[in-house]
XYZ file of N, CA and C in Angstrom:
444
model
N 22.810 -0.294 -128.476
C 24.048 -0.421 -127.710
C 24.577 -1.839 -127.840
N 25.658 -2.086 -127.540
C 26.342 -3.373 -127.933
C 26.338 -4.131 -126.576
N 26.026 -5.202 -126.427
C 25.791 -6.562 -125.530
C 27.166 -6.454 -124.303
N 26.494 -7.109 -123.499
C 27.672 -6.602 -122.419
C 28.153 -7.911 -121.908
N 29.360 -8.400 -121.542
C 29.802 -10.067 -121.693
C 29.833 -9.892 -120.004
N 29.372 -10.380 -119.552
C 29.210 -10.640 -118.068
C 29.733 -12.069 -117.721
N 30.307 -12.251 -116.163
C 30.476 -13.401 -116.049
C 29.343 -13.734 -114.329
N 28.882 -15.287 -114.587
C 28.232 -15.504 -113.680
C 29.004 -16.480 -112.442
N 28.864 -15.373 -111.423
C 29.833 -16.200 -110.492
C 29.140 -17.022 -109.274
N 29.238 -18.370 -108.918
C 28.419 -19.154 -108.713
C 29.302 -19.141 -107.030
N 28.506 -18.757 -105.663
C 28.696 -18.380 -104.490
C 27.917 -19.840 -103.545
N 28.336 -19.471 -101.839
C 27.442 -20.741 -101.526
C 25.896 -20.245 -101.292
N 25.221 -20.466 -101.530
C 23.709 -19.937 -101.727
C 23.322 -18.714 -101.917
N 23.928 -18.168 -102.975
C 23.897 -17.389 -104.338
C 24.809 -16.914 -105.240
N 24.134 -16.272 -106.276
C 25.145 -15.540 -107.556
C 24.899 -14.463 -107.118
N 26.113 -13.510 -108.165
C 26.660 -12.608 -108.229
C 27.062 -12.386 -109.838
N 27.067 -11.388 -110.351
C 27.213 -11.193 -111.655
C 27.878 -9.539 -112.122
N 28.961 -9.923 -112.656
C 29.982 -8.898 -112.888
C 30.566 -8.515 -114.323
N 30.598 -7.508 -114.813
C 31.103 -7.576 -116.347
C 32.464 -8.527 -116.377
N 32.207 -8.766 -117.376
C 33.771 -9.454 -117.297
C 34.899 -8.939 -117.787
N 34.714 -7.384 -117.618
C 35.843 -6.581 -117.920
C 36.506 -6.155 -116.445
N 35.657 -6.190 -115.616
C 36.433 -6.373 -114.071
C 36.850 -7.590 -113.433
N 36.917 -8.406 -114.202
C 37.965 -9.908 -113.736
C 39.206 -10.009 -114.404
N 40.171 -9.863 -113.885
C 41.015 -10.238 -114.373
C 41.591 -11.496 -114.722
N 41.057 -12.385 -114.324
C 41.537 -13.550 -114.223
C 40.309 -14.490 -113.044
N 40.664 -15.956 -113.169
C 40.005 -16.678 -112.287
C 40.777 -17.727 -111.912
N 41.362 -17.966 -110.880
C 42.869 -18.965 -110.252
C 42.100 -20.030 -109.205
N 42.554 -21.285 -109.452
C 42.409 -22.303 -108.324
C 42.636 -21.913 -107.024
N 41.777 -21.988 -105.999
C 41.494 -21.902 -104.643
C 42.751 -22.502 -103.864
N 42.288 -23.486 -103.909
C 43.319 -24.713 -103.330
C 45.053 -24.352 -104.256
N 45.372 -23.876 -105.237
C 46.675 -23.794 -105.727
C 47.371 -22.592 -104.578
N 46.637 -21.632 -104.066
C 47.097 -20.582 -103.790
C 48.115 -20.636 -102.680
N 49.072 -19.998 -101.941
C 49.830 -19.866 -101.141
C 49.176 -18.868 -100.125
N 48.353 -19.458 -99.486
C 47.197 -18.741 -98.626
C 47.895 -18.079 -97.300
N 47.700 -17.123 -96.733
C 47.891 -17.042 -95.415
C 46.942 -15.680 -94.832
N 45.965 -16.111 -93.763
C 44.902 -15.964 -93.196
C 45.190 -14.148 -93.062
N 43.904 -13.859 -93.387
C 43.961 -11.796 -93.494
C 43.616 -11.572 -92.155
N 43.711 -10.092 -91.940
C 42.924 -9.855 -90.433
C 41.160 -10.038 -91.057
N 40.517 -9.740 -89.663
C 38.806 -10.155 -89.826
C 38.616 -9.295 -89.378
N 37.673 -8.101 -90.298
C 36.934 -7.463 -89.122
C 35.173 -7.845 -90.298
N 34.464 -6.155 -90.748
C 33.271 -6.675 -90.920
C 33.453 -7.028 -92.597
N 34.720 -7.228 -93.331
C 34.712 -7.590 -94.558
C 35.407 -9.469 -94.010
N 35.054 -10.407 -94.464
C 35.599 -11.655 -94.340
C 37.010 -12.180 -94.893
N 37.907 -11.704 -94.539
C 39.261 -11.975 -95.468
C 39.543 -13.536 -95.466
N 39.261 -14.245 -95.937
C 39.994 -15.441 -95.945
C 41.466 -15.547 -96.103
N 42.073 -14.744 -97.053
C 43.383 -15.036 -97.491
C 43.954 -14.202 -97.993
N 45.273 -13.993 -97.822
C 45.923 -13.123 -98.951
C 46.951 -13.911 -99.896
N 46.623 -13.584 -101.393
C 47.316 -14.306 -102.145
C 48.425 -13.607 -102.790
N 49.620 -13.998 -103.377
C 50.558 -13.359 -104.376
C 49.883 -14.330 -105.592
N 49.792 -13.247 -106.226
C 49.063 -13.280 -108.227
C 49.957 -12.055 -108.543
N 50.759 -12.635 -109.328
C 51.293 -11.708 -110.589
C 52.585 -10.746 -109.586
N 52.938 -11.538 -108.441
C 53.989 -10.557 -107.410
C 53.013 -9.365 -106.473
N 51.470 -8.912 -106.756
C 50.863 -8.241 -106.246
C 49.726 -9.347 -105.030
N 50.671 -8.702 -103.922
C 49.780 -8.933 -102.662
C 47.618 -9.074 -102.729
N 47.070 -9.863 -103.226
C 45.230 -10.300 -103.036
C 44.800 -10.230 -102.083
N 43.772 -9.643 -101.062
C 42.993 -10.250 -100.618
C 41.806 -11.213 -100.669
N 41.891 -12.228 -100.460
C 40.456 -13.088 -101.178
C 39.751 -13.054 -99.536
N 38.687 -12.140 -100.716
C 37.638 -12.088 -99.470
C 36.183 -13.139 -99.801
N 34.895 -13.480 -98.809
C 34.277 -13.932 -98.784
C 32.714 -12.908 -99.619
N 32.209 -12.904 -100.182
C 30.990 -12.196 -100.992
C 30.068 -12.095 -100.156
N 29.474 -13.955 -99.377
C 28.426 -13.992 -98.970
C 27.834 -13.302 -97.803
N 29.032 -13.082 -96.647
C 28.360 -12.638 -95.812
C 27.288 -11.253 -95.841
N 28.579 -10.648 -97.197
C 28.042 -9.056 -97.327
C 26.738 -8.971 -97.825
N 26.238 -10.108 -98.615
C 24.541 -10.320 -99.074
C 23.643 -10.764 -98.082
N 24.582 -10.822 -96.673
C 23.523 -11.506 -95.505
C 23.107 -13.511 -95.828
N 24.223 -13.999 -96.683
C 24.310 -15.206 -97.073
C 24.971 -16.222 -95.817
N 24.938 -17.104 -95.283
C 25.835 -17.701 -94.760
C 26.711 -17.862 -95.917
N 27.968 -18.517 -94.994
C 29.048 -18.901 -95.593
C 30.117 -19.766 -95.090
N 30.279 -20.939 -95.673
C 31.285 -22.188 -94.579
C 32.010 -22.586 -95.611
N 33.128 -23.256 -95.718
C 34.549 -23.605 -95.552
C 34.601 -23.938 -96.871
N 35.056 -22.844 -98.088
C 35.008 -23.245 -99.481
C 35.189 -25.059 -99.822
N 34.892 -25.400 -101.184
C 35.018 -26.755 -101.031
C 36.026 -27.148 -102.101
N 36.411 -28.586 -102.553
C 37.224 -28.575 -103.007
C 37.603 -28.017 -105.050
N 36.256 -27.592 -105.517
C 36.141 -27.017 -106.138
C 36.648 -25.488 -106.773
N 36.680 -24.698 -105.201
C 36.634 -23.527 -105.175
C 37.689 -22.636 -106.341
N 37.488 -21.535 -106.737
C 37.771 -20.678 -107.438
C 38.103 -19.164 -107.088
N 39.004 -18.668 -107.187
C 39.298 -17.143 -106.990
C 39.160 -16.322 -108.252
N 38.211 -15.609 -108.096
C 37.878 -14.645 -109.293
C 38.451 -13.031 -108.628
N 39.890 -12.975 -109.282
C 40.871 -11.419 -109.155
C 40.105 -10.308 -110.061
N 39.485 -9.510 -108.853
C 38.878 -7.888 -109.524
C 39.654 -6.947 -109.526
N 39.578 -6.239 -110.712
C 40.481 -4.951 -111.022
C 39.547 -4.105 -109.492
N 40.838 -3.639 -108.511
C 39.828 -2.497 -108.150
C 39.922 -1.453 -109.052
N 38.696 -0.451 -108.672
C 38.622 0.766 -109.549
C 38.855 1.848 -109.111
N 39.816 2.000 -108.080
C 41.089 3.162 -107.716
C 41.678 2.441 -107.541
N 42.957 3.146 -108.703
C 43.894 2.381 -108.453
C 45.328 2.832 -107.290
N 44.494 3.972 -106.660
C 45.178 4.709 -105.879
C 45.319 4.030 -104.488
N 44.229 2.949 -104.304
C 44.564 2.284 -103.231
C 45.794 1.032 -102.908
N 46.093 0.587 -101.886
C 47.307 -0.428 -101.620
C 47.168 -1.648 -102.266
N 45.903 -1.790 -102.375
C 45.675 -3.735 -102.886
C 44.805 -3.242 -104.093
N 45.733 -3.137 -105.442
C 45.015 -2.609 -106.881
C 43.642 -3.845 -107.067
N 43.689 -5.215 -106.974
C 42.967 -6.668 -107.240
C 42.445 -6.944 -105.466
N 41.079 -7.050 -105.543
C 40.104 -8.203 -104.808
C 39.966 -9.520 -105.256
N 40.015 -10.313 -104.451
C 39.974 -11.953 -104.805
C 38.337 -12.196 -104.222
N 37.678 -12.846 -105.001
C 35.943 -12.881 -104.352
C 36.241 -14.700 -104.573
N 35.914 -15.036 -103.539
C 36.011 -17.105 -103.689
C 34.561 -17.352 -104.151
N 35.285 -17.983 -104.941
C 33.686 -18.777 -105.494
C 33.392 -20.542 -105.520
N 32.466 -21.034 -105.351
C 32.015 -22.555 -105.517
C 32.750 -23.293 -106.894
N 32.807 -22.768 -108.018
C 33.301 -23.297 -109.280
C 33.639 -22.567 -110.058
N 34.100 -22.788 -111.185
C 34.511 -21.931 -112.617
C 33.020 -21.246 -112.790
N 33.112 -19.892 -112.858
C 32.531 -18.760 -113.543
C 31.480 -19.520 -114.671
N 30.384 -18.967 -115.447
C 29.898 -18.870 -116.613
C 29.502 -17.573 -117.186
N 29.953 -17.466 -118.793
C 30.040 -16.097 -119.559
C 28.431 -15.997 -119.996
N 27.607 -15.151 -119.457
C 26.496 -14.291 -120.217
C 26.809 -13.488 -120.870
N 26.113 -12.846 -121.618
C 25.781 -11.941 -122.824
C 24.689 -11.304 -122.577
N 24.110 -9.897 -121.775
C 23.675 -9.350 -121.588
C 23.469 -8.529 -122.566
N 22.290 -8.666 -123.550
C 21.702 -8.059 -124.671
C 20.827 -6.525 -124.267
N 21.403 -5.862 -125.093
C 20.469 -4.147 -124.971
C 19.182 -4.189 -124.405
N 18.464 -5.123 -124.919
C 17.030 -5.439 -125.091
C 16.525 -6.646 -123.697
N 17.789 -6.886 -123.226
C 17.488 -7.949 -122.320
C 18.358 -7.469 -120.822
N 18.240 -5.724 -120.362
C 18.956 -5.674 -119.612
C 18.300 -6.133 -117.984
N 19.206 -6.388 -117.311
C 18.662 -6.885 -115.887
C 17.638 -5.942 -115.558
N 16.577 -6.382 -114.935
C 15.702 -5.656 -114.506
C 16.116 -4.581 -112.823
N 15.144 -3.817 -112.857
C 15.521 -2.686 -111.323
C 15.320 -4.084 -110.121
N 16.691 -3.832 -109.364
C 16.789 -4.015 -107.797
C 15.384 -4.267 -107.465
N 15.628 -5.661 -106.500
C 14.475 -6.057 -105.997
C 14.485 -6.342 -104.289
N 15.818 -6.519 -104.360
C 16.808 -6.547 -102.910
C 18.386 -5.668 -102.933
N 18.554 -5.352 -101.986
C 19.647 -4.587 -101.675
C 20.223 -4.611 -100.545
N 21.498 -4.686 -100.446
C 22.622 -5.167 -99.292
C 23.499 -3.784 -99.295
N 24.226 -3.239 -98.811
C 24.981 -2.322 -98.216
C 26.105 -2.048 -99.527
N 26.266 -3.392 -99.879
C 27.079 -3.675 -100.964
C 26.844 -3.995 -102.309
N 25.478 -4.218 -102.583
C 25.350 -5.282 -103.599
C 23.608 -4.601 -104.445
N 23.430 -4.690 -105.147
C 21.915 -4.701 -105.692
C 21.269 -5.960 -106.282
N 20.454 -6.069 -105.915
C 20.285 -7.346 -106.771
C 18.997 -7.623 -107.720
N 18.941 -8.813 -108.473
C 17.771 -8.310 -110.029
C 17.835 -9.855 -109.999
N 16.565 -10.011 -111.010
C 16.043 -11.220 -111.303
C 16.405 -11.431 -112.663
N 17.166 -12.955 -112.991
C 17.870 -13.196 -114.440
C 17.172 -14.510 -114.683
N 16.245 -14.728 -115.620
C 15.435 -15.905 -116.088
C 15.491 -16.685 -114.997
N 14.854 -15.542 -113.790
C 13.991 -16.298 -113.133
C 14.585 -16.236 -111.278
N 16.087 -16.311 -111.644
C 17.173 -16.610 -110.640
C 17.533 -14.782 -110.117
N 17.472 -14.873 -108.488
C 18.346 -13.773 -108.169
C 19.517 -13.558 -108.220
N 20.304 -12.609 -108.699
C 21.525 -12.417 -109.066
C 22.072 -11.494 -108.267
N 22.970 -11.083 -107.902
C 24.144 -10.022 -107.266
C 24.945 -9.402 -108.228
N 24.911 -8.065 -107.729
C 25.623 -7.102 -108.464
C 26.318 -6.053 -107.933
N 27.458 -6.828 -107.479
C 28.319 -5.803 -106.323
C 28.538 -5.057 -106.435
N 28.630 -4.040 -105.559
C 29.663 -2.653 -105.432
C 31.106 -2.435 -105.524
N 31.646 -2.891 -106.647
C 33.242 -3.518 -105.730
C 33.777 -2.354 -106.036
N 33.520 -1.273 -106.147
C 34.332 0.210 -105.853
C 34.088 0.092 -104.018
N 33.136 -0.040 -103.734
C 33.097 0.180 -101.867
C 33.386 -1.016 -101.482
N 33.153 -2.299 -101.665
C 33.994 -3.305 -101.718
C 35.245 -2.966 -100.966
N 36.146 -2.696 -102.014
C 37.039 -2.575 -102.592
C 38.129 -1.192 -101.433
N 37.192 -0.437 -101.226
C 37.676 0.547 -100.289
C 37.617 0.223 -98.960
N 36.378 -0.757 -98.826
C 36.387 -1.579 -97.433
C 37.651 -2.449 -96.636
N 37.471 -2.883 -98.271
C 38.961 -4.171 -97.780
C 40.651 -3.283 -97.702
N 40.221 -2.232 -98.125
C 41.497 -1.647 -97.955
C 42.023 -0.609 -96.512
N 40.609 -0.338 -95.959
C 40.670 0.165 -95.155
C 40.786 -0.928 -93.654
N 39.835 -1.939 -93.943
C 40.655 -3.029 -93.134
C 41.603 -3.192 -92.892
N 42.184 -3.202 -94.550
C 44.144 -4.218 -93.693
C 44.900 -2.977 -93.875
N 44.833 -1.482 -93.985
C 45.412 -0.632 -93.531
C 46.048 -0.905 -92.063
């Protein structure tokens, strides 16, 4: 099978790791025209206009049971295709600590089985490091059913 290009997205006390065929893009934090989402048990920080389509940029960590405090000046918005596109907000915004890094997830080198698991997320050991591997289909239906 052919290698799978993943991107590694760097959170406040942990990763998360996503093909990088569900990012659409990755936009400066601080550039955005922010204004505060409702809160319930998904963390909305913000909703952004990208591309004329209304974002929510939500927070990752809490959903891994991570704390999580006041992005820094680094921060990064990594825009996910959702995967119905039948819902109101087609893109999730997940904030991240810095610019992304591209893996290459080889046939022969696939993540190993879940070692921890969150409501949302599975997670696997990558040379060495725990990684996240969201759900962002339920994600994704979460945050929509929120700001319904």
């Amino acid at each position: 099978k052919d290698p799978v290009r993943t991107l590694v997205l760097p959170l406040q006390g942990a990763t998360a790791i996503l093909p990088q065929a569900a990012i659409a893009e990755i936009v400066s934090f601080s550039e955005t025209e922010a204004t505060a989402g409702p809160q319930g048990e998904i963390v909305i920080l913000d909703m952004i206009d990208w591309h004329q389509i209304n974002v929510p940029v939500i927070a990752l960590e809490p959903l891994l049971g991570v704390a999580f405090g006041k992005p820094g000046a680094k921060a990064k918005v990594a825009i996910c295709n959702a995967l119905d596109n039948s819902q109101q907000y087609p893109a999730i915004g997940i904030v991240l600590e810095s610019v992304p890094r591209v893996l290459v997830v080889e046939d022969g080198r696939r993540l190993p089985a879940a070692q921890e698991k969150s409501e949302y997320a599975l997670s696997s050991r990558h040379q060495g490091d725990l990684v996240w591997v969201p759900d962002m289909g339920k994600i994704a239906l979460l945050v929509n059913e929120q700001l319904a």
